[in-house]
């Protein structure tokens, strides 16, 4: 077959971030902000939705997760968005799966009796841990068009001779880098002086965040506007432009 080369610019297929990572300080309102997104199913791995009205399912094990995803697919994938809350909890849940993957690999040896994948000698278990985490995320992503990963924040020290620290997603080493590379946008959730819930996509050099879509890159966007009665008015169309269509 002849390979047909383009002769003009091909329009962008979408401006929606199909793979979105959000992180922030504890109790800042990450789950609240996600509950205001219509048709967003929150998979709660940390019992963080207890006091929030939301589309939500409590997940306590990998078995429950598989059953949930199966049910979603059998229902015709009704949710436009699925949120993992939190990816930090998924990281822990992936350990038994990673250990099983190692035991089924050619690298496995009975010479070492380990019960935690991180105990595999010479750090060999970490690659299986990363694979297990990605496998769980891919399983969830197979049930929706848009996936949101919600995580905690950590302060990472800057290079030597440079004062201060930078806020970034709290995950183990290469896992954070791999997931960040796969994402379309990474945002830091915070409140402004008026208690509005905002997402910073790299406007500040103190935050390790960013975005491929032009309408998000280097912006700090109010997504849930705080009202006097304590409720919020959602503005998720500022993140997902397709909501305006």
Coordinates of N, CA and C in Angstrom, one line a residue:
X1 N 0.8 -1.2 0.0 CA 0.0 0.0 0.0 C 0.9 1.3 0.0
X2 N 0.4 2.2 -0.8 CA 1.1 3.5 -0.8 C 0.9 4.3 0.5
X3 N 1.9 4.8 1.1 CA 1.8 5.6 2.3 C 1.5 7.1 1.9
X4 N 0.3 7.6 2.3 CA -0.1 8.9 1.9 C 0.4 9.9 2.9
X5 N 1.3 10.8 2.4 CA 1.8 11.9 3.3 C 0.9 13.1 3.3
X6 N 0.7 13.7 4.5 CA -0.1 14.9 4.6 C 0.4 16.1 3.8
X7 N -0.5 16.9 3.2 CA -0.1 18.0 2.4 C -0.5 19.3 3.1
X8 N -1.2 19.2 4.2 CA -1.6 20.3 5.0 C -1.7 19.9 6.5
X9 N -1.8 20.9 7.3 CA -1.9 20.6 8.8 C -3.2 19.9 9.1
X10 N -3.1 18.8 9.9 CA -4.2 18.1 10.3 C -4.8 18.7 11.6
X11 N -6.0 19.0 11.7 CA -6.6 19.7 12.9 C -6.4 18.7 14.1
X12 N -6.3 19.3 15.3 CA -6.2 18.6 16.5 C -7.5 17.8 16.7
X13 N -7.4 16.6 17.2 CA -8.6 15.7 17.4 C -9.4 16.2 18.6
X14 N -8.7 16.7 19.6 CA -9.4 17.2 20.8 C -8.5 18.1 21.6
X15 N -9.1 18.9 22.5 CA -8.3 19.7 23.4 C -8.5 19.2 24.9
X16 N -9.4 18.2 25.0 CA -9.6 17.6 26.3 C -8.4 16.8 26.8
X17 N -7.9 16.9 28.0 CA -6.8 16.1 28.5 C -7.4 14.7 28.9
X18 N -7.2 13.7 28.0 CA -7.7 12.4 28.2 C -7.1 11.7 29.4
X19 N -5.9 12.1 29.7 CA -5.1 11.4 30.8 C -4.6 12.6 31.7
X20 N -5.4 12.8 32.8 CA -5.1 14.0 33.7 C -4.6 13.6 35.0
X21 N -3.5 14.2 35.5 CA -3.0 13.9 36.9 C -3.3 15.2 37.7
X22 N -3.9 15.0 38.9 CA -4.1 16.1 39.8 C -3.5 15.7 41.1
X23 N -2.8 16.6 41.8 CA -2.2 16.4 43.1 C -2.3 17.6 43.9
X24 N -2.2 17.4 45.2 CA -2.4 18.6 46.1 C -2.2 18.2 47.6
X25 N -2.2 19.2 48.5 CA -2.0 18.9 49.9 C -3.3 18.2 50.5
X26 N -3.1 17.5 51.6 CA -4.2 16.8 52.2 C -5.3 17.8 52.6
X27 N -6.6 17.4 52.4 CA -7.8 18.1 52.8 C -7.9 19.5 52.0
X28 N -7.2 19.7 50.9 CA -7.3 20.9 50.2 C -8.6 21.0 49.4
X29 N -9.2 19.8 49.1 CA -10.4 19.8 48.3 C -10.3 19.0 47.0
X30 N -9.3 18.1 46.9 CA -9.2 17.4 45.6 C -10.4 16.6 45.3
X31 N -10.9 15.8 46.3 CA -12.1 15.0 46.1 C -13.3 15.9 45.9
X32 N -13.4 17.0 46.6 CA -14.6 17.9 46.4 C -14.6 18.4 44.9
X33 N -13.4 18.8 44.4 CA -13.4 19.4 43.1 C -13.8 18.4 42.1
X34 N -13.4 17.1 42.3 CA -13.7 16.0 41.4 C -15.1 15.6 41.4
X35 N -15.8 15.8 42.6 CA -17.2 15.5 42.7 C -18.1 16.4 41.9
X36 N -17.6 17.6 41.6 CA -18.4 18.6 40.8 C -18.3 18.3 39.3
X37 N -17.5 17.4 38.9 CA -17.4 17.0 37.4 C -18.5 16.0 37.1
X38 N -19.5 16.4 36.2 CA -20.6 15.5 35.9 C -20.1 14.3 35.2
X39 N -20.8 13.2 35.5 CA -20.6 11.9 35.0 C -19.1 11.4 35.2
X40 N -18.6 11.7 36.4 CA -17.3 11.3 36.8 C -17.4 10.3 37.9
X41 N -17.0 9.0 37.6 CA -17.1 8.0 38.7 C -15.8 8.0 39.4
X42 N -15.8 8.2 40.7 CA -14.7 8.2 41.6 C -14.5 6.8 42.2
X43 N -13.3 6.2 41.9 CA -13.0 5.0 42.5 C -12.2 5.3 43.7
X44 N -12.8 5.1 44.9 CA -12.2 5.6 46.2 C -11.4 4.4 46.8
X45 N -10.1 4.6 46.8 CA -9.2 3.6 47.3 C -8.8 4.0 48.7
X46 N -9.2 5.2 49.2 CA -8.7 5.6 50.5 C -9.8 6.1 51.5
X47 N -11.1 5.8 51.1 CA -12.2 6.2 51.9 C -12.2 7.7 52.0
X48 N -11.9 8.4 51.0 CA -11.8 9.9 51.0 C -13.1 10.5 50.6
X49 N -14.1 9.8 50.1 CA -15.3 10.4 49.6 C -16.5 10.3 50.7
X50 N -16.2 9.8 51.9 CA -17.2 9.6 52.9 C -18.1 10.8 53.1
X51 N -17.5 12.0 53.1 CA -18.3 13.2 53.4 C -18.6 14.0 52.2
X52 N -18.5 13.4 51.0 CA -18.7 14.1 49.7 C -19.8 13.4 48.9
X53 N -20.8 14.2 48.4 CA -21.8 13.6 47.5 C -21.2 13.5 46.1
X54 N -21.1 12.3 45.6 CA -20.5 12.0 44.4 C -20.9 10.7 43.8
X55 N -20.6 10.5 42.5 CA -20.7 9.2 41.9 C -19.4 8.5 42.4
X56 N -19.6 7.4 43.2 CA -18.4 6.8 43.8 C -18.6 5.4 44.1
X57 N -17.5 4.7 44.1 CA -17.4 3.2 44.5 C -16.2 3.0 45.4
X58 N -16.4 2.4 46.5 CA -15.4 2.1 47.4 C -14.6 0.8 46.9
X59 N -13.3 0.9 46.8 CA -12.5 -0.2 46.3 C -11.5 -0.6 47.4
X60 N -11.6 -1.8 47.8 CA -10.7 -2.3 48.9 C -9.7 -3.3 48.5
X61 N -9.8 -3.8 47.3 CA -8.9 -4.8 46.9 C -8.8 -4.9 45.3
X62 N -7.8 -5.5 44.8 CA -7.7 -5.7 43.4 C -8.8 -6.5 42.8
X63 N -9.3 -7.5 43.6 CA -10.4 -8.3 43.2 C -11.7 -7.4 43.0
X64 N -11.9 -6.5 44.0 CA -13.1 -5.6 43.9 C -12.9 -4.7 42.7
X65 N -11.7 -4.2 42.4 CA -11.5 -3.4 41.3 C -11.8 -4.1 40.0
X66 N -11.4 -5.3 39.8 CA -11.6 -6.1 38.6 C -13.1 -6.3 38.4
X67 N -13.8 -6.6 39.5 CA -15.3 -6.8 39.4 C -16.0 -5.5 39.0
X68 N -15.5 -4.3 39.6 CA -16.1 -3.0 39.2 C -15.9 -2.7 37.8
X69 N -14.7 -2.9 37.3 CA -14.4 -2.6 35.9 C -15.2 -3.5 34.9
X70 N -15.4 -4.7 35.3 CA -16.2 -5.7 34.5 C -17.6 -5.2 34.5
X71 N -18.2 -4.7 35.6 CA -19.5 -4.2 35.7 C -19.7 -3.0 34.8
X72 N -18.7 -2.1 34.8 CA -18.8 -0.9 34.0 C -18.9 -1.2 32.6
X73 N -18.0 -2.1 32.1 CA -18.0 -2.5 30.7 C -19.3 -3.2 30.3
X74 N -19.8 -4.0 31.2 CA -21.1 -4.7 30.9 C -22.2 -3.7 30.8
X75 N -22.1 -2.6 31.5 CA -23.2 -1.6 31.5 C -23.0 -0.6 30.3
X76 N -22.0 -0.9 29.4 CA -21.8 -0.1 28.2 C -20.9 1.1 28.5
X77 N -20.0 1.1 29.5 CA -19.1 2.2 29.8 C -19.9 3.5 29.9
X78 N -20.8 3.7 30.9 CA -21.6 4.9 31.0 C -20.9 6.1 31.5
X79 N -19.7 6.0 32.0 CA -19.1 7.1 32.6 C -18.1 7.8 31.7
X80 N -18.2 9.1 31.5 CA -17.3 9.8 30.6 C -15.9 9.9 31.2
X81 N -15.9 10.0 32.6 CA -14.7 10.2 33.3 C -14.6 9.1 34.4
X82 N -13.4 8.6 34.7 CA -13.2 7.8 35.9 C -12.0 8.3 36.6
X83 N -12.1 8.6 37.9 CA -11.1 9.1 38.7 C -10.5 8.0 39.7
X84 N -9.2 7.9 39.7 CA -8.5 7.1 40.7 C -8.2 7.9 41.9
X85 N -8.7 7.6 43.0 CA -8.5 8.5 44.2 C -8.1 7.5 45.4
X86 N -6.8 7.3 45.6 CA -5.7 8.0 45.0 C -4.8 7.0 44.3
X87 N -3.9 7.6 43.4 CA -2.9 6.8 42.8 C -1.9 6.2 43.8
X88 N -1.7 7.0 44.9 CA -0.8 6.5 46.0 C -1.3 5.2 46.6
X89 N -2.6 5.1 46.8 CA -3.2 3.8 47.3 C -3.0 2.7 46.3
X90 N -3.2 3.0 45.0 CA -3.0 2.0 43.9 C -1.6 1.5 43.9
X91 N -0.7 2.4 44.2 CA 0.8 2.0 44.2 C 0.9 0.9 45.3
X92 N 0.3 1.0 46.4 CA 0.4 0.0 47.5 C -0.4 -1.3 47.0
X93 N -1.5 -1.1 46.4 CA -2.3 -2.2 46.0 C -1.6 -3.1 45.0
X94 N -0.7 -2.5 44.2 CA 0.0 -3.1 43.1 C 1.1 -4.1 43.6
X95 N 1.5 -4.0 44.9 CA 2.6 -4.8 45.3 C 2.4 -6.3 45.2
X96 N 1.2 -6.8 45.7 CA 1.0 -8.2 45.6 C 1.0 -8.7 44.1
X97 N 0.4 -7.9 43.2 CA 0.4 -8.2 41.8 C 1.8 -8.2 41.3
X98 N 2.6 -7.3 41.7 CA 4.0 -7.2 41.2 C 4.8 -8.4 41.7
X99 N 4.5 -8.9 42.9 CA 5.2 -10.0 43.4 C 4.8 -11.3 42.6
X100 N 3.5 -11.4 42.3 CA 3.1 -12.5 41.4 C 3.7 -12.5 40.1
X101 N 3.8 -11.3 39.5 CA 4.5 -11.1 38.2 C 5.9 -11.5 38.2
X102 N 6.6 -11.2 39.3 CA 8.0 -11.6 39.5 C 8.1 -13.1 39.6
X103 N 7.2 -13.7 40.4 CA 7.3 -15.2 40.6 C 7.0 -15.9 39.3
X104 N 6.3 -15.3 38.4 CA 5.9 -15.9 37.1 C 6.9 -15.6 36.0
X105 N 8.0 -14.9 36.3 CA 8.9 -14.5 35.3 C 10.2 -15.4 35.3
X106 N 11.0 -15.4 34.3 CA 12.2 -16.2 34.2 C 13.2 -15.7 35.3
X107 N 13.1 -14.5 35.8 CA 14.0 -14.0 36.8 C 13.8 -14.6 38.2
X108 N 12.6 -15.3 38.4 CA 12.3 -15.7 39.7 C 13.2 -16.9 40.1
X109 N 13.6 -16.8 41.4 CA 14.4 -17.9 42.0 C 13.9 -18.2 43.4
X110 N 13.9 -19.4 43.8 CA 13.5 -19.8 45.2 C 14.6 -19.5 46.2
X111 N 15.7 -19.0 45.7 CA 16.8 -18.7 46.6 C 16.4 -17.6 47.6
X112 N 15.5 -16.7 47.2 CA 15.1 -15.6 48.0 C 13.6 -15.8 48.4
X113 N 13.4 -15.7 49.7 CA 12.0 -15.8 50.2 C 11.6 -14.4 50.6
X114 N 10.9 -13.7 49.7 CA 10.4 -12.4 50.0 C 8.9 -12.3 49.9
X115 N 8.4 -11.4 50.8 CA 6.9 -11.2 50.8 C 6.5 -9.9 50.3
X116 N 7.5 -9.0 50.0 CA 7.2 -7.7 49.5 C 8.1 -7.5 48.2
X117 N 7.6 -7.0 47.2 CA 8.3 -6.8 45.9 C 9.5 -6.0 46.1
X118 N 9.5 -5.0 47.0 CA 10.6 -4.2 47.2 C 11.8 -4.9 47.9
X119 N 11.6 -6.1 48.4 CA 12.6 -6.9 49.0 C 13.4 -7.7 48.1
X120 N 13.0 -7.8 46.8 CA 13.8 -8.5 45.8 C 15.2 -7.9 45.7
X121 N 16.2 -8.8 45.8 CA 17.6 -8.3 45.8 C 18.0 -7.4 44.6
X122 N 18.9 -6.5 44.8 CA 19.4 -5.6 43.8 C 18.4 -4.7 43.1
X123 N 17.3 -4.5 43.8 CA 16.2 -3.6 43.3 C 15.5 -4.1 42.1
X124 N 15.6 -5.5 41.8 CA 15.0 -6.1 40.6 C 13.5 -6.0 40.7
X125 N 12.9 -5.9 41.9 CA 11.5 -6.0 42.0 C 10.8 -4.7 41.5
X126 N 11.5 -3.6 41.5 CA 10.9 -2.3 41.2 C 10.3 -2.2 39.8
X127 N 11.0 -2.9 38.8 CA 10.4 -2.8 37.5 C 9.1 -3.6 37.4
X128 N 9.0 -4.7 38.2 CA 7.7 -5.4 38.2 C 6.6 -4.6 38.9
X129 N 7.0 -3.8 39.9 CA 6.1 -2.9 40.6 C 5.6 -1.9 39.7
X130 N 6.4 -1.3 38.9 CA 6.0 -0.3 37.9 C 5.0 -0.9 36.9
X131 N 5.4 -2.1 36.4 CA 4.5 -2.8 35.5 C 3.1 -3.1 36.1
X132 N 3.1 -3.5 37.3 CA 1.8 -3.8 38.0 C 1.0 -2.5 38.1
X133 N 1.6 -1.4 38.5 CA 0.9 -0.1 38.6 C 0.3 0.3 37.3
X134 N 1.1 0.2 36.2 CA 0.6 0.5 34.9 C -0.5 -0.4 34.5
X135 N -0.4 -1.7 34.8 CA -1.4 -2.7 34.4 C -2.8 -2.3 35.1
X136 N -2.7 -1.9 36.3 CA -4.0 -1.5 37.1 C -4.6 -0.2 36.4
X137 N -3.7 0.7 36.1 CA -4.2 2.0 35.5 C -4.8 1.7 34.1
X138 N -4.1 0.8 33.3 CA -4.6 0.5 32.0 C -6.0 -0.3 32.1
X139 N -6.1 -1.1 33.1 CA -7.4 -1.8 33.3 C -8.5 -0.8 33.5
X140 N -8.3 0.2 34.4 CA -9.3 1.3 34.6 C -9.5 2.1 33.4
X141 N -8.5 2.5 32.7 CA -8.6 3.3 31.5 C -9.4 2.6 30.4
X142 N -9.4 1.3 30.4 CA -10.1 0.5 29.4 C -11.6 0.7 29.5
X143 N -12.1 1.3 30.6 CA -13.5 1.4 30.9 C -14.1 2.8 30.7
X144 N -13.2 3.7 30.2 CA -13.7 5.1 30.0 C -12.8 5.8 28.9
X145 N -13.3 6.9 28.5 CA -12.6 7.7 27.5 C -11.6 8.7 28.2
X146 N -11.9 9.0 29.4 CA -11.0 10.0 30.1 C -10.7 9.5 31.5
X147 N -9.4 9.5 31.9 CA -9.0 9.0 33.2 C -8.3 10.1 34.0
X148 N -8.6 10.2 35.3 CA -8.0 11.2 36.1 C -7.3 10.5 37.3
X149 N -6.1 10.8 37.5 CA -5.3 10.2 38.6 C -5.2 11.3 39.6
X150 N -5.6 11.0 40.8 CA -5.6 12.0 41.9 C -4.5 11.5 42.9
X151 N -3.6 12.4 43.3 CA -2.5 11.9 44.2 C -2.2 13.0 45.2
X152 N -1.2 12.6 46.1 CA -0.7 13.5 47.1 C 0.5 14.3 46.6
X153 N 0.9 15.2 47.4 CA 2.0 16.1 47.0 C 3.2 15.8 47.9
X154 N 4.4 16.0 47.4 CA 5.6 16.0 48.2 C 6.5 17.1 47.8
X155 N 7.2 17.6 48.8 CA 8.2 18.6 48.5 C 9.5 18.0 48.2
X156 N 10.0 18.1 47.0 CA 11.3 17.6 46.6 C 12.4 18.7 46.6
X157 N 13.5 18.4 47.3 CA 14.6 19.3 47.4 C 15.1 19.7 46.0
X158 N 15.5 20.9 45.8 CA 16.1 21.4 44.5 C 17.5 21.0 44.5
X159 N 18.2 21.2 43.4 CA 19.6 20.8 43.3 C 20.5 21.5 44.3
X160 N 21.6 21.0 44.5 CA 22.6 21.5 45.5 C 22.9 23.0 45.1
X161 N 23.0 23.8 46.2 CA 23.3 25.2 46.1 C 22.1 26.0 45.6
X162 N 20.9 25.4 45.5 CA 19.7 26.1 45.2 C 18.8 26.0 46.3
X163 N 18.3 27.1 46.8 CA 17.4 27.1 48.0 C 16.0 26.7 47.6
X164 N 15.3 26.1 48.6 CA 13.9 25.9 48.5 C 13.6 24.4 48.0
X165 N 12.4 24.2 47.6 CA 11.9 22.9 47.2 C 10.8 23.1 46.1
X166 N 10.5 22.0 45.5 CA 9.5 22.1 44.4 C 8.4 21.0 44.7
X167 N 7.1 21.4 44.5 CA 6.0 20.5 44.8 C 5.8 19.6 43.6
X168 N 5.7 18.3 43.9 CA 5.5 17.3 42.8 C 4.6 16.1 43.3
X169 N 4.2 15.3 42.4 CA 3.4 14.1 42.7 C 4.1 13.2 43.5
X170 N 3.5 12.7 44.6 CA 4.2 11.8 45.6 C 4.0 10.4 45.1
X171 N 5.0 9.9 44.3 CA 5.1 8.5 43.9 C 6.5 8.1 43.9
X172 N 6.8 6.8 43.9 CA 8.1 6.2 43.8 C 8.8 6.6 42.5
X173 N 10.0 7.2 42.6 CA 10.9 7.5 41.5 C 10.4 7.4 40.1
X174 N 10.7 6.3 39.4 CA 10.4 6.2 38.0 C 8.9 6.1 37.8
X175 N 8.1 5.6 38.7 CA 6.7 5.5 38.5 C 6.1 6.9 38.2
X176 N 6.6 7.9 39.0 CA 6.1 9.3 38.8 C 6.5 9.8 37.5
X177 N 7.7 9.5 37.1 CA 8.2 10.0 35.7 C 7.4 9.3 34.6
X178 N 7.2 8.0 34.7 CA 6.5 7.3 33.7 C 5.1 7.8 33.5
X179 N 4.4 7.9 34.7 CA 3.0 8.4 34.6 C 2.9 9.8 34.1
X180 N 3.8 10.6 34.5 CA 3.8 12.0 34.1 C 4.1 12.1 32.6
X181 N 4.9 11.2 32.0 CA 5.2 11.2 30.6 C 4.0 10.8 29.8
X182 N 3.2 9.9 30.4 CA 2.0 9.4 29.7 C 0.8 10.4 29.7
X183 N 0.9 11.3 30.7 CA -0.3 12.2 30.9 C -0.3 13.4 29.9
X184 N -1.5 13.9 29.7 CA -1.7 15.1 28.8 C -1.6 16.4 29.6
X185 N -1.9 16.2 30.9 CA -1.8 17.4 31.8 C -1.6 17.0 33.2
X186 N -0.8 17.8 34.0 CA -0.5 17.6 35.4 C -0.8 18.9 36.1
X187 N -1.7 18.8 37.1 CA -2.2 20.0 37.7 C -2.1 19.9 39.3
X188 N -1.7 21.1 39.9 CA -1.7 21.2 41.3 C -2.9 21.8 41.8
X189 N -3.7 21.1 42.7 CA -5.0 21.6 43.2 C -4.7 22.4 44.5
X190 N -5.3 23.6 44.5 CA -5.1 24.5 45.6 C -6.3 25.4 45.7
X191 N -6.4 26.2 46.8 CA -7.5 27.2 47.0 C -6.8 28.6 46.9
X192 N -7.6 29.5 46.3 CA -7.1 30.9 46.2 C -7.6 31.6 47.5
X193 N -7.4 32.9 47.5 CA -7.7 33.7 48.7 C -9.2 33.8 48.9
X194 N -10.0 33.5 47.9 CA -11.5 33.5 48.0 C -12.1 32.1 48.2
X195 N -11.2 31.1 48.5 CA -11.6 29.7 48.8 C -12.1 29.0 47.5
X196 N -11.9 29.6 46.3 CA -12.2 28.9 45.1 C -11.2 27.8 44.9
X197 N -11.6 26.6 44.4 CA -10.8 25.5 44.1 C -10.1 25.7 42.7
X198 N -8.8 25.7 42.7 CA -8.1 26.0 41.4 C -7.1 24.8 41.1
X199 N -6.8 24.8 39.8 CA -5.8 23.9 39.3 C -4.7 24.6 38.6
X200 N -3.5 24.5 39.1 CA -2.3 25.2 38.5 C -1.6 24.2 37.6
X201 N -1.5 24.6 36.3 CA -0.8 23.8 35.4 C 0.6 24.4 35.0
X202 N 1.3 24.8 36.0 CA 2.7 25.2 35.8 C 2.9 26.6 35.7
X203 N 2.0 27.4 36.2 CA 2.2 28.9 36.2 C 3.3 29.3 37.2
X204 N 3.5 28.5 38.2 CA 4.6 28.8 39.2 C 5.7 27.9 39.0
X205 N 6.9 28.4 39.1 CA 8.1 27.5 39.0 C 8.3 26.7 40.2
X206 N 7.5 26.8 41.3 CA 7.6 26.0 42.5 C 6.8 24.8 42.4
X207 N 6.1 24.5 41.3 CA 5.3 23.3 41.2 C 5.7 22.6 39.9
X208 N 5.8 21.2 40.0 CA 6.2 20.4 38.9 C 4.9 20.0 38.2
X209 N 4.4 20.9 37.3 CA 3.2 20.6 36.6 C 3.3 21.2 35.2
X210 N 2.3 20.8 34.4 CA 2.3 21.3 33.0 C 1.2 20.7 32.2
X211 N 1.1 21.1 30.9 CA 0.0 20.5 30.1 C 0.3 20.7 28.6
X212 N -0.1 19.7 27.8 CA 0.0 19.7 26.4 C -1.1 20.6 25.7
X213 N -2.3 20.5 26.1 CA -3.4 21.4 25.6 C -3.0 22.9 25.8
X214 N -3.1 23.7 24.8 CA -2.7 25.1 24.9 C -3.6 25.9 25.9
X215 N -4.9 25.5 26.1 CA -5.7 26.3 26.9 C -5.4 26.0 28.4
X216 N -4.6 25.0 28.7 CA -4.2 24.7 30.1 C -2.7 25.1 30.4
X217 N -1.9 25.0 29.4 CA -0.4 25.2 29.7 C -0.1 26.5 30.4
X218 N 0.6 26.4 31.5 CA 1.1 27.6 32.3 C -0.1 28.4 32.8
X219 N -1.3 27.8 33.0 CA -2.4 28.5 33.5 C -2.7 28.1 35.0
X220 N -3.4 29.0 35.7 CA -3.9 28.7 37.0 C -5.4 28.9 36.9
X221 N -6.2 27.9 36.9 CA -7.6 27.9 36.5 C -8.6 27.7 37.7
X222 N -9.6 28.5 37.9 CA -10.6 28.3 38.9 C -11.6 27.3 38.3
X223 N -11.7 26.1 38.9 CA -12.5 25.0 38.4 C -13.8 24.9 39.2
X224 N -13.8 25.2 40.5 CA -15.0 25.2 41.3 C -15.0 26.5 42.2
X225 N -16.0 27.3 41.8 CA -16.1 28.6 42.4 C -16.9 28.6 43.7
X226 N -16.3 29.0 44.8 CA -16.9 28.9 46.1 C -18.0 29.9 46.3
X227 N -19.2 29.5 46.9 CA -20.3 30.3 47.1 C -20.5 30.6 48.6
X228 N -21.3 31.6 48.9 CA -21.4 32.1 50.3 C -22.0 31.0 51.2
X229 N -22.8 30.1 50.6 CA -23.5 29.0 51.4 C -22.5 27.8 51.5
X230 N -21.3 27.9 51.0 CA -20.3 26.8 51.2 C -20.3 25.8 50.0
X231 N -21.2 26.0 49.1 CA -21.3 25.1 47.9 C -20.3 25.6 46.8
X232 N -20.2 24.9 45.8 CA -19.3 25.3 44.7 C -20.0 25.2 43.3
X233 N -19.7 26.2 42.5 CA -20.2 26.2 41.1 C -19.1 25.7 40.2
X234 N -19.4 24.6 39.5 CA -18.4 23.9 38.7 C -18.1 24.7 37.4
X235 N -16.8 24.7 37.0 CA -16.4 25.3 35.7 C -15.4 24.3 35.0
X236 N -15.8 23.0 35.0 CA -14.9 22.0 34.3 C -14.8 22.2 32.8
X237 N -15.7 23.0 32.2 CA -15.5 23.3 30.8 C -14.2 24.0 30.5
X238 N -13.6 24.6 31.5 CA -12.4 25.3 31.4 C -11.2 24.3 31.3
X239 N -11.5 23.1 31.7 CA -10.5 22.0 31.6 C -10.8 21.1 30.4
X240 N -12.1 20.8 30.3 CA -12.6 19.9 29.1 C -13.5 20.7 28.2
X241 N -12.9 21.4 27.2 CA -13.7 22.2 26.3 C -14.9 21.5 25.6
X242 N -14.8 20.2 25.5 CA -15.9 19.4 24.9 C -17.2 19.5 25.6
X243 N -17.2 19.9 26.9 CA -18.4 20.1 27.7 C -19.2 21.2 27.2
X244 N -18.7 22.1 26.5 CA -19.4 23.3 25.9 C -20.2 22.9 24.6
X245 N -19.9 21.8 24.1 CA -20.5 21.4 22.8 C -21.9 20.8 23.0

